[in-house]
mmCIF file of C-alpha atoms and ligand atoms in Angstrom:
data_model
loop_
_atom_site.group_PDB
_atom_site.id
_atom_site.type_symbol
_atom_site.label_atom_id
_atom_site.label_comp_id
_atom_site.label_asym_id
_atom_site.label_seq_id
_atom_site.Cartn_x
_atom_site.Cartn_y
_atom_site.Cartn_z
ATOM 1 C CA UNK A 102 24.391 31.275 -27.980
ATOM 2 C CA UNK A 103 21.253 31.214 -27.022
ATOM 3 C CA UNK A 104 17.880 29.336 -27.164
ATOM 4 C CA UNK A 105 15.225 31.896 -27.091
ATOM 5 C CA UNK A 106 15.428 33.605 -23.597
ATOM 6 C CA UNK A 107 17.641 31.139 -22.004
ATOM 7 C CA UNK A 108 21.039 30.243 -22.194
ATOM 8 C CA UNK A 109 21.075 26.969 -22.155
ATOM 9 C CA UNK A 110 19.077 24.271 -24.353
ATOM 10 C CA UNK A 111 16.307 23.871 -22.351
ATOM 11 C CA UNK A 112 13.463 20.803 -22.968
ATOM 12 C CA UNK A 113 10.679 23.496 -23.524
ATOM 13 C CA UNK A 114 12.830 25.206 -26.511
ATOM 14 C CA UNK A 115 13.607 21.749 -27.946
ATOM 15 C CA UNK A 116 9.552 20.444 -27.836
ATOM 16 C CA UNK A 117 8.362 23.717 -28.891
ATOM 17 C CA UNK A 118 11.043 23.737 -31.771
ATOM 18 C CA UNK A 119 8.845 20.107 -32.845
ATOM 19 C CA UNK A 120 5.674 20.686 -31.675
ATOM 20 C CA UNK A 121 4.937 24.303 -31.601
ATOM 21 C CA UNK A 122 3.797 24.621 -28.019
ATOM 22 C CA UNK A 123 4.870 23.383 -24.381
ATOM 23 C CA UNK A 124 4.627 19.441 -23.552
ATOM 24 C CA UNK A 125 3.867 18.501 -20.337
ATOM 25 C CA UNK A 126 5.183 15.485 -18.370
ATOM 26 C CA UNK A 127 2.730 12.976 -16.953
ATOM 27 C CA UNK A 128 4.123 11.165 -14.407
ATOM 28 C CA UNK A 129 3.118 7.864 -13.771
ATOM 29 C CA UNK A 130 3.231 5.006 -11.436
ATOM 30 C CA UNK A 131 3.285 1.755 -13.486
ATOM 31 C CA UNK A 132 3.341 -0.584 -10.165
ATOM 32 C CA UNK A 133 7.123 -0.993 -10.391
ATOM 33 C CA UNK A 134 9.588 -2.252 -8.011
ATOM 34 C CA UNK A 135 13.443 -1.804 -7.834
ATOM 35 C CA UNK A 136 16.090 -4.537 -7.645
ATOM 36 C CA UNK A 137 17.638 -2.115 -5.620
ATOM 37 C CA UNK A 138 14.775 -2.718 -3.257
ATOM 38 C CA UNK A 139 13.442 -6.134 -3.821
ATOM 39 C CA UNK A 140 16.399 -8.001 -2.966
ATOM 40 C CA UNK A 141 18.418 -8.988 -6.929
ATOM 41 C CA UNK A 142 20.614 -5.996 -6.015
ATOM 42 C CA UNK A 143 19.969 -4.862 -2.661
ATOM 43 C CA UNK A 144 16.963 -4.061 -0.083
ATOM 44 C CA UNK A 145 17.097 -0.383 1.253
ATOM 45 C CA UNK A 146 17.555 1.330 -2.318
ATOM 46 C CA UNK A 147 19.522 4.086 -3.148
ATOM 47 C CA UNK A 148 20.586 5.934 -0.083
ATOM 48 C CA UNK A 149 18.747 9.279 -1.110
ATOM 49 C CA UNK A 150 15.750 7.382 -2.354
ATOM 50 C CA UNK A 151 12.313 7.743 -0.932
ATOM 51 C CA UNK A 152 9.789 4.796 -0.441
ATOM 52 C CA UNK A 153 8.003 6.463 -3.599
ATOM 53 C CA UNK A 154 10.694 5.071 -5.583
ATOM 54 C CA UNK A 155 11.643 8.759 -6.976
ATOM 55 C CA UNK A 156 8.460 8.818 -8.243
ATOM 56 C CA UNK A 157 6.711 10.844 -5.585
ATOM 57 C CA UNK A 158 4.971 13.122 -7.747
ATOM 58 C CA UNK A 159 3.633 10.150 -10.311
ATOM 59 C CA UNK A 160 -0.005 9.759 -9.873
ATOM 60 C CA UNK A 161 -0.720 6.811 -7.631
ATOM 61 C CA UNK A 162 -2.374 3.817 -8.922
ATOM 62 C CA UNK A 163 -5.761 2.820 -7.675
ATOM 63 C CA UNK A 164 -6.958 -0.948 -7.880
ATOM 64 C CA UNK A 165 -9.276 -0.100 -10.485
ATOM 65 C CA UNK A 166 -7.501 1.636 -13.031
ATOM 66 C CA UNK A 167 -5.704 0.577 -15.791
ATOM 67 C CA UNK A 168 -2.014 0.905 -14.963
ATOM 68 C CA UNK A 169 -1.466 4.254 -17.392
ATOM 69 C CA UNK A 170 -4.839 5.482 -19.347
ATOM 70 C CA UNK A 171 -6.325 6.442 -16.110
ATOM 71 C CA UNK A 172 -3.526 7.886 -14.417
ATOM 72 C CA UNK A 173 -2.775 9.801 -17.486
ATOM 73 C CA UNK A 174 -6.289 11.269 -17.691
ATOM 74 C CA UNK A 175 -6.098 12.284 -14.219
ATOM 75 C CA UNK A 176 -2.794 13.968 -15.167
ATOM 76 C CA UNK A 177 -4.690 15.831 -17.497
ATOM 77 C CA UNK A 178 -7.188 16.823 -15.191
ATOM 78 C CA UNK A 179 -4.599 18.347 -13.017
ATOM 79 C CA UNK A 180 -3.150 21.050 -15.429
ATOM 80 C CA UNK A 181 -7.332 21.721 -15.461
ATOM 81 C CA UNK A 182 -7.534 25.089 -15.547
ATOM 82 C CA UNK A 183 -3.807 26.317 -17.108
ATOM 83 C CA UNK A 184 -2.997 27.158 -20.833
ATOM 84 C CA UNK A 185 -1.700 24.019 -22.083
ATOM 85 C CA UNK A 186 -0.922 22.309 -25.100
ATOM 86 C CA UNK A 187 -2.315 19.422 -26.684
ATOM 87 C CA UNK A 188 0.276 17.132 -25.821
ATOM 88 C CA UNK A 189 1.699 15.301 -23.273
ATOM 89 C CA UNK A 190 4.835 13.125 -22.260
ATOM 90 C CA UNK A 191 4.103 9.724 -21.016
ATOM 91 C CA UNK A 192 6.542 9.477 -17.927
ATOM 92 C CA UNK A 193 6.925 6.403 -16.375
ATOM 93 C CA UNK A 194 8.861 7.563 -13.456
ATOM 94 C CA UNK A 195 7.926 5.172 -10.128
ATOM 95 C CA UNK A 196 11.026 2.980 -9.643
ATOM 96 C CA UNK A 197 12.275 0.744 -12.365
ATOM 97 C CA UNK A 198 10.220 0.824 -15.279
ATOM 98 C CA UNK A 199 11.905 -1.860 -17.430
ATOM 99 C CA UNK A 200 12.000 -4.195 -14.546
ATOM 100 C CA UNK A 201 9.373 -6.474 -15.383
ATOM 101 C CA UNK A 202 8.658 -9.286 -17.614
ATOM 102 C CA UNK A 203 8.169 -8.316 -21.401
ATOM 103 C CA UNK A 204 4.790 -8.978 -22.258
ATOM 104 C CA UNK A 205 3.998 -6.877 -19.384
ATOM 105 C CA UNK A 206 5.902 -4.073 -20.084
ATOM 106 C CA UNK A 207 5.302 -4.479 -23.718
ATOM 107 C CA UNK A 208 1.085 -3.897 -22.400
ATOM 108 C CA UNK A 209 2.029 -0.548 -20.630
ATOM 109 C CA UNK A 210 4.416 0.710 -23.046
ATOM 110 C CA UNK A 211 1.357 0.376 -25.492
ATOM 111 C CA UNK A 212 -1.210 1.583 -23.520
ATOM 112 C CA UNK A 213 0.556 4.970 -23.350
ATOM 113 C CA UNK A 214 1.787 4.751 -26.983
ATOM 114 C CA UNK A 215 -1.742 4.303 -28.232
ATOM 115 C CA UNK A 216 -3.363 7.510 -26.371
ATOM 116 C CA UNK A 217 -3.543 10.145 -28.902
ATOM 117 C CA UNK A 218 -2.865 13.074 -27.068
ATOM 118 C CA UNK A 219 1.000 11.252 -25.718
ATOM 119 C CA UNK A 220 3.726 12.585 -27.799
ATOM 120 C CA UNK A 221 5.701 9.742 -26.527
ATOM 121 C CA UNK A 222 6.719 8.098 -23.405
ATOM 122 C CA UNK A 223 9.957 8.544 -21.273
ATOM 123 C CA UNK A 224 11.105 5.421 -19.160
ATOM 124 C CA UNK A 225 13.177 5.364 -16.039
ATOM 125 C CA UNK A 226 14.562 2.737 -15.502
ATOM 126 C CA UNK A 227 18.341 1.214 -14.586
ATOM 127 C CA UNK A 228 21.464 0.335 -16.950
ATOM 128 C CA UNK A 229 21.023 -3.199 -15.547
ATOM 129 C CA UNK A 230 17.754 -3.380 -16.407
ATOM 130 C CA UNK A 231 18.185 -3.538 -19.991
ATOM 131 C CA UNK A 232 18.753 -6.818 -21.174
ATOM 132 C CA UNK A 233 18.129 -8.017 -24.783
ATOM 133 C CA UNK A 234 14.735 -8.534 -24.563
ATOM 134 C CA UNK A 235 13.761 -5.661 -23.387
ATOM 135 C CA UNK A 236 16.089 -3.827 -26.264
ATOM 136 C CA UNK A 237 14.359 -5.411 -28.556
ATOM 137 C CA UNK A 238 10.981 -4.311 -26.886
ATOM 138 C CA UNK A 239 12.350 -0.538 -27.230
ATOM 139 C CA UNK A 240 13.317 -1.175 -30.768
ATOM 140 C CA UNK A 241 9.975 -2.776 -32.210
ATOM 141 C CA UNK A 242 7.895 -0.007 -30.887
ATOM 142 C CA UNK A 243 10.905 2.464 -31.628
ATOM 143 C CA UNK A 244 10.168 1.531 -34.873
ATOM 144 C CA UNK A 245 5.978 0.598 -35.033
ATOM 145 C CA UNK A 246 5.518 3.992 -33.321
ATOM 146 C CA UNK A 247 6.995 6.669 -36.242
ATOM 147 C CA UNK A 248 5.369 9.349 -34.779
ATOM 148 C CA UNK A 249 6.119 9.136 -31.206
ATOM 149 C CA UNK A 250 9.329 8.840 -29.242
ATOM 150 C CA UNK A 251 10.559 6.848 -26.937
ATOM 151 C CA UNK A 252 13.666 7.420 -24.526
ATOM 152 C CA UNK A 253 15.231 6.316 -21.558
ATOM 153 C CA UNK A 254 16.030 7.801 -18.465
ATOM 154 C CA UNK A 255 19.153 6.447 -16.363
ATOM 155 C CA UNK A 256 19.659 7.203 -12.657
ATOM 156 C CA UNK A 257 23.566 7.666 -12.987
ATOM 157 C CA UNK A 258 24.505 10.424 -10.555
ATOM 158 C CA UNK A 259 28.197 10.548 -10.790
ATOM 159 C CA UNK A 260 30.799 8.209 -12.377
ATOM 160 C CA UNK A 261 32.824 8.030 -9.335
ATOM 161 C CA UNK A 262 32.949 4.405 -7.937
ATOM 162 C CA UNK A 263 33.676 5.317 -4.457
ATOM 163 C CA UNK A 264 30.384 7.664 -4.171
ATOM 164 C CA UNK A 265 28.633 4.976 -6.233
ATOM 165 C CA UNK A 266 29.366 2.699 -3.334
ATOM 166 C CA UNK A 267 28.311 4.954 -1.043
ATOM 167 C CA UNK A 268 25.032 6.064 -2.367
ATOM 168 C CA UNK A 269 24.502 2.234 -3.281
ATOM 169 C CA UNK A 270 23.782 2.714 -6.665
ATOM 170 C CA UNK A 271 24.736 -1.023 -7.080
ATOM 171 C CA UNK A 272 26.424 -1.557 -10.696
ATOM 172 C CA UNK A 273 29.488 -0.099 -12.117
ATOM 173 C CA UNK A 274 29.981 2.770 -14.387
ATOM 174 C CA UNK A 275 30.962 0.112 -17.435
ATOM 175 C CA UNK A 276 27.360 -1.166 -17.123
ATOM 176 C CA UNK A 277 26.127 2.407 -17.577
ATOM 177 C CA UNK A 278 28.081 2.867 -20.848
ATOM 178 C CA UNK A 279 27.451 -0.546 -22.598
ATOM 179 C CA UNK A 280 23.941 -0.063 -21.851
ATOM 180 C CA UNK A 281 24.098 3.503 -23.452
ATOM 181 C CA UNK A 282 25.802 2.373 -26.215
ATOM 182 C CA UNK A 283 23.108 -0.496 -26.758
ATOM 183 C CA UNK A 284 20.602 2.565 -26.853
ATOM 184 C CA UNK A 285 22.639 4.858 -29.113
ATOM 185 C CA UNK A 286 22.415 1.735 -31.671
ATOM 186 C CA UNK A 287 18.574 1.386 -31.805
ATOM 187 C CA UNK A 288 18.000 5.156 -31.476
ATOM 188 C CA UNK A 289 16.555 5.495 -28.629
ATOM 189 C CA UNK A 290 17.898 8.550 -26.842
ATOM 190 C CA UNK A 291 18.994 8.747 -23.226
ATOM 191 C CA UNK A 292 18.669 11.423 -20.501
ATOM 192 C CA UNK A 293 20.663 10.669 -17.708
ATOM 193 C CA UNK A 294 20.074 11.938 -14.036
ATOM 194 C CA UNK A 295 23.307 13.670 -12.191
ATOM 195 C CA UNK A 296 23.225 14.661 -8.744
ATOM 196 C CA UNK A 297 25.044 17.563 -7.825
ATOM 197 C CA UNK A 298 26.192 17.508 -4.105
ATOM 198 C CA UNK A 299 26.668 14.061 -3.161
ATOM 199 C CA UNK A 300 28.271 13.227 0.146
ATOM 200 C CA UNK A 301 31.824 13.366 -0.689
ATOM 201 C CA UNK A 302 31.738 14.785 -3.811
ATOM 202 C CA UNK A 303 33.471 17.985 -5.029
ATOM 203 C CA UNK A 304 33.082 20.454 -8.254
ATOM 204 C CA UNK A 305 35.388 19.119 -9.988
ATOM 205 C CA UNK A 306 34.007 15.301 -9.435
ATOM 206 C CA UNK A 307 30.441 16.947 -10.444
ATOM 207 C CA UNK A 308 32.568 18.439 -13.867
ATOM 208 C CA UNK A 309 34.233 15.295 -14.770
ATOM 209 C CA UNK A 310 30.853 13.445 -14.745
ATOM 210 C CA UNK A 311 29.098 15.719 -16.994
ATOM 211 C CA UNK A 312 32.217 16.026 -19.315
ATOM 212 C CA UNK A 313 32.184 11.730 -19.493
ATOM 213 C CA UNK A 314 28.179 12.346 -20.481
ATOM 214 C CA UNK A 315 28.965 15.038 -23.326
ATOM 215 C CA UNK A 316 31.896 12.607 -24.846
ATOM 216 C CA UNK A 317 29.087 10.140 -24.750
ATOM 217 C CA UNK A 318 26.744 11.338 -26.674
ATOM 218 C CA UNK A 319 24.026 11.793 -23.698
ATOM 219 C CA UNK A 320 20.744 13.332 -25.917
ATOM 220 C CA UNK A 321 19.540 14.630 -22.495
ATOM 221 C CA UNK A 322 20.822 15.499 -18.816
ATOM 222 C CA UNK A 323 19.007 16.212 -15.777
ATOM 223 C CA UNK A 324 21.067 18.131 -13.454
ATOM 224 C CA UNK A 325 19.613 17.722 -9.708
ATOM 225 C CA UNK A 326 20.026 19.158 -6.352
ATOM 226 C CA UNK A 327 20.800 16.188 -3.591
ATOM 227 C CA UNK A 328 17.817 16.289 -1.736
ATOM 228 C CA UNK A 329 17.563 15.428 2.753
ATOM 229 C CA UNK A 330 13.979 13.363 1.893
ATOM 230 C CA UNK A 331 12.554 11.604 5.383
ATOM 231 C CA UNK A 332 12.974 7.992 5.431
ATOM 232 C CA UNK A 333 15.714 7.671 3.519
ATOM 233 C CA UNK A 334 19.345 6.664 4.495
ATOM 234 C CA UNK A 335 20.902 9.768 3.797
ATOM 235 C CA UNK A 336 19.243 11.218 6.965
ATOM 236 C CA UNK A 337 21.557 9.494 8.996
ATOM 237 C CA UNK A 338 24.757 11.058 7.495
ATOM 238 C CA UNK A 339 23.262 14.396 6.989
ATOM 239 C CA UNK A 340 22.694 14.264 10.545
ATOM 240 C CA UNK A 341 25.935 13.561 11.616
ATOM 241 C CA UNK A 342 27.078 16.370 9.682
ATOM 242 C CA UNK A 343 29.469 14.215 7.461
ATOM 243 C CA UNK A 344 28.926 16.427 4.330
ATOM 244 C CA UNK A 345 28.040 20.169 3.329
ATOM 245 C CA UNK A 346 24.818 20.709 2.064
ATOM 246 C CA UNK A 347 25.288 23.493 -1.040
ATOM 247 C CA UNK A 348 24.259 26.616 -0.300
ATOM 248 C CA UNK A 349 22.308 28.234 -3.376
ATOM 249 C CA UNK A 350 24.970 29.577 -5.149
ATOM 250 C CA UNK A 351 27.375 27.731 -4.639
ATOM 251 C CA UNK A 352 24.882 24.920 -6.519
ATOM 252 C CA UNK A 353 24.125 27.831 -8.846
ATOM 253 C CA UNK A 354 28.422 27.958 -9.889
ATOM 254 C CA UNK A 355 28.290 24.371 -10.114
ATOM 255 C CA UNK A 356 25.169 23.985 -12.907
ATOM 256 C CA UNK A 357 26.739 27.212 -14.598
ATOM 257 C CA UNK A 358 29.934 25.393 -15.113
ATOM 258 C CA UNK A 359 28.656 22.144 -16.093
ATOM 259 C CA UNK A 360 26.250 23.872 -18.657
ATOM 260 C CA UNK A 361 29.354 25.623 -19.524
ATOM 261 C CA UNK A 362 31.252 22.298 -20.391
ATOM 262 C CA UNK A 363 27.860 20.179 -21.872
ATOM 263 C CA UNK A 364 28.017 20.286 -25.907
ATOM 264 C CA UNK A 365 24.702 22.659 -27.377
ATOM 265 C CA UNK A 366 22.526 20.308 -28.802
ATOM 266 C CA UNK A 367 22.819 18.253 -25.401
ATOM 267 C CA UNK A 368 19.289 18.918 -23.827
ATOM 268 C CA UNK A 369 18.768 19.946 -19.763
ATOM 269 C CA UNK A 370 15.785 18.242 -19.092
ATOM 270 C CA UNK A 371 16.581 20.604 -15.183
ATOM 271 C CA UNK A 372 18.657 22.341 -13.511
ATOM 272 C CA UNK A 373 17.086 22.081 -9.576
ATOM 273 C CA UNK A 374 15.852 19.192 -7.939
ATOM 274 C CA UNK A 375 11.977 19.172 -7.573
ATOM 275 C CA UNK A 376 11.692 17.208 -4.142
ATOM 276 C CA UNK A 377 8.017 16.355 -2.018
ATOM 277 C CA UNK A 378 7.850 19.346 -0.305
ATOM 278 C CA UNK A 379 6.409 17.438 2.834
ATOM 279 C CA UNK A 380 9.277 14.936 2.625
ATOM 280 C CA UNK A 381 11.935 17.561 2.281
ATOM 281 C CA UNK A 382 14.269 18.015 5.036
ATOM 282 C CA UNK A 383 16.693 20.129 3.297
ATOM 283 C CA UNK A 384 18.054 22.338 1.760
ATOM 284 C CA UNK A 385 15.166 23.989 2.380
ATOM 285 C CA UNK A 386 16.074 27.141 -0.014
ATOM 286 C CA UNK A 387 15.316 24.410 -3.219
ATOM 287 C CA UNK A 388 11.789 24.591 -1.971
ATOM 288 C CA UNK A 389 11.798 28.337 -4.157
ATOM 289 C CA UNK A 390 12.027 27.102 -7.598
ATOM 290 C CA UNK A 391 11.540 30.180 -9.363
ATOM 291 C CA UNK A 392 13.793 31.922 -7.212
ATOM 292 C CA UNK A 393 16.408 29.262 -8.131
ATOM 293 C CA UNK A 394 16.177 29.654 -11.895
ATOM 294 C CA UNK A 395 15.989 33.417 -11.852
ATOM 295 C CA UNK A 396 18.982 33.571 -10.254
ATOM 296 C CA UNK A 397 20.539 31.125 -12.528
ATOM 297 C CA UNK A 398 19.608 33.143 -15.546
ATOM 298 C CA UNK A 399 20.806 36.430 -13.792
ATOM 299 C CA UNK A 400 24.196 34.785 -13.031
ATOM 300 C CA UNK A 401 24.878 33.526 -16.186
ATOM 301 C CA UNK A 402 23.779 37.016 -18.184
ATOM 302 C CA UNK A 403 26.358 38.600 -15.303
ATOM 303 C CA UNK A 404 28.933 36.041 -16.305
ATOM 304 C CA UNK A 405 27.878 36.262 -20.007
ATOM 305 C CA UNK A 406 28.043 32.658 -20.134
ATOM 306 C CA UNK A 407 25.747 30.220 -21.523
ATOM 307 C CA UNK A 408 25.699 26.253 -22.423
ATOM 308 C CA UNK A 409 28.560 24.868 -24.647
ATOM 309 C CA UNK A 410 30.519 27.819 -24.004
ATOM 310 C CA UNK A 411 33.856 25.328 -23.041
ATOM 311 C CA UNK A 412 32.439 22.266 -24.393
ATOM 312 C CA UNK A 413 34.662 20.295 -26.221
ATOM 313 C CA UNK A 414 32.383 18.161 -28.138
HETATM 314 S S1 SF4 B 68 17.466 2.641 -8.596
HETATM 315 FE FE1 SF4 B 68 15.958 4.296 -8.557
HETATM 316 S S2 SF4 B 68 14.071 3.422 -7.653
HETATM 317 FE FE2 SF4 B 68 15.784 2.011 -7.229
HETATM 318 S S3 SF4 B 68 16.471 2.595 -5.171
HETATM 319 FE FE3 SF4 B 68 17.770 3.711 -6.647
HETATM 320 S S4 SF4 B 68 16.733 5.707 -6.993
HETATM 321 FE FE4 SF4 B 68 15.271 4.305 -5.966
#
């Protein structure tokens, strides 16, 4: 199978198969914080997350713009220059983005919605940060907006309890999947964030978490290196040398083998991480993105192999 030169369903086949051309992601910085950070849930985040709130590449917010218009013209600005489309994704990736009283969030959701040129909007936020108000939120402009989409991104990482612990994700798995299913039943899709290499965790772990995500009926997956960032918690561990860090292809037979396993019409939204290069402490070899996915695509045409290929749903 295969979806046009790749073998796997990649998010540029699956917007040019709607739009007709490439869609670039905006990444913005709505002024969020985290109850993983502010205290609710815990104080020091996630133990891999930077202070940018894994939003290190969203444009930062100056006092005197408008929390999205502005930052998503500058966005603009910054493919100056390149061939690009006339569309853009709306990607409100700072923190937790549905963490935040309504009206608020209702404002921002809006002011992205309402800029022609958005093809729709992509929120990160958590599974417990979904509560019926802000469902309903989702679902009124789900519905008011026909001709954009909205979807939600979830931070899962793995569905193992014991590395959830660890990496202090700070709700269970069962919170994940109600809040998925509460999704699924207003159609709003969800992409949900795996890290692959997680202190503790091995290939098989990795497998069973992305084989949980196809029985859900995940619409999209983002498959991520575990990055060494500076300042975060993880420094400490990695220092002490109390887990591998991958080497590239051994992450490279890991992603081929969860591709391998994730149903075809499941979209990979990536397949490498795309850490702050001046935050980065390693593995340094992620820093060579296009060297990463070449390889990928050269392994998987060895192994004739491509996305579904053992998928069960
Ligand atoms: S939930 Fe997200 S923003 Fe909050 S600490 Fe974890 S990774 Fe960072």
């Amino acid at each position: 199978m295969r979806w046009n030169d790749k073998p796997y369903h990649t998010l540029d086949y699956e917007m040019k198969k709607i739009y007709g051309e490439k869609i670039y992601k905006i990444a913005l910085d709505a002024g969020m914080t985290c109850p993983n950070r502010d205290g609710s849930c815990g104080v020091r985040g996630c133990i891999f997350c930077s202070a940018g709130g894994s939003g290190d590449f969203a444009a930062k917010k100056s006092a005197d713009e408008s929390a999205v218009a502005a930052q998503l013209e500058k966005g603009v600005q910054y493919f100056h220059g390149k061939q690009i489309g006339k569309r853009f994704i709306a990607y409100f990736q700072a923190y937790t983005n549905t963490y935040a009283p309504v009206p608020r969030l209702e404002a921002l959701y809006r002011e992205a919605l309402e800029v022609p040129s958005v093809a729709g909007i992509s929120i990160a936020t958590r599974p417990d940060c979904l509560g019926r108000d802000v469902l309903a939120l989702l679902d009124r402009l789900n519905r008011e907006y026909t001709d954009k989409f909205i979807w939600i991104e979830l931070g899962l990482q793995t569905i193992h309890e014991h590395t959830a612990t660890l990496i202090r994700r700070g709700y269970p798995l069962s919170v994940f999947e109600d809040a998925v299913k509460q999704l699924q039943k207003i159609s709003i899709p969800v992409i949900t964030h795996v890290i692959i290499g997680l202190p503790g965790e091995t290939k098989p772990m990795t497998l069973d978490t992305c084989r949980y995500l196809g029985s859900l009926g995940i619409s999209g997956i983002k498959l991520q290196l575990l990055h060494i960032l500076k300042n975060t918690d993880l420094v400490e561990l990695y220092e002490k040398k109390t887990f591998e860090i991958l080497d590239m292809m051994a992450y490279i037979d890991i992603i081929i083998s969860c591709l391998e396993i994730l149903p075809a019409d499941m979209v990979i939204h990536r397949v490498t991480g795309d850490g702050p290069k001046e935050l980065l402490i390693a593995p340094l070899w992620s820093l060579d993105k296009r060297r990463v996915l070449n390889t990928l695509h050269q392994e998987m045409k060895r192994r004739g192999t491509w996305q579904s290929k053992y998928s069960s749903n």
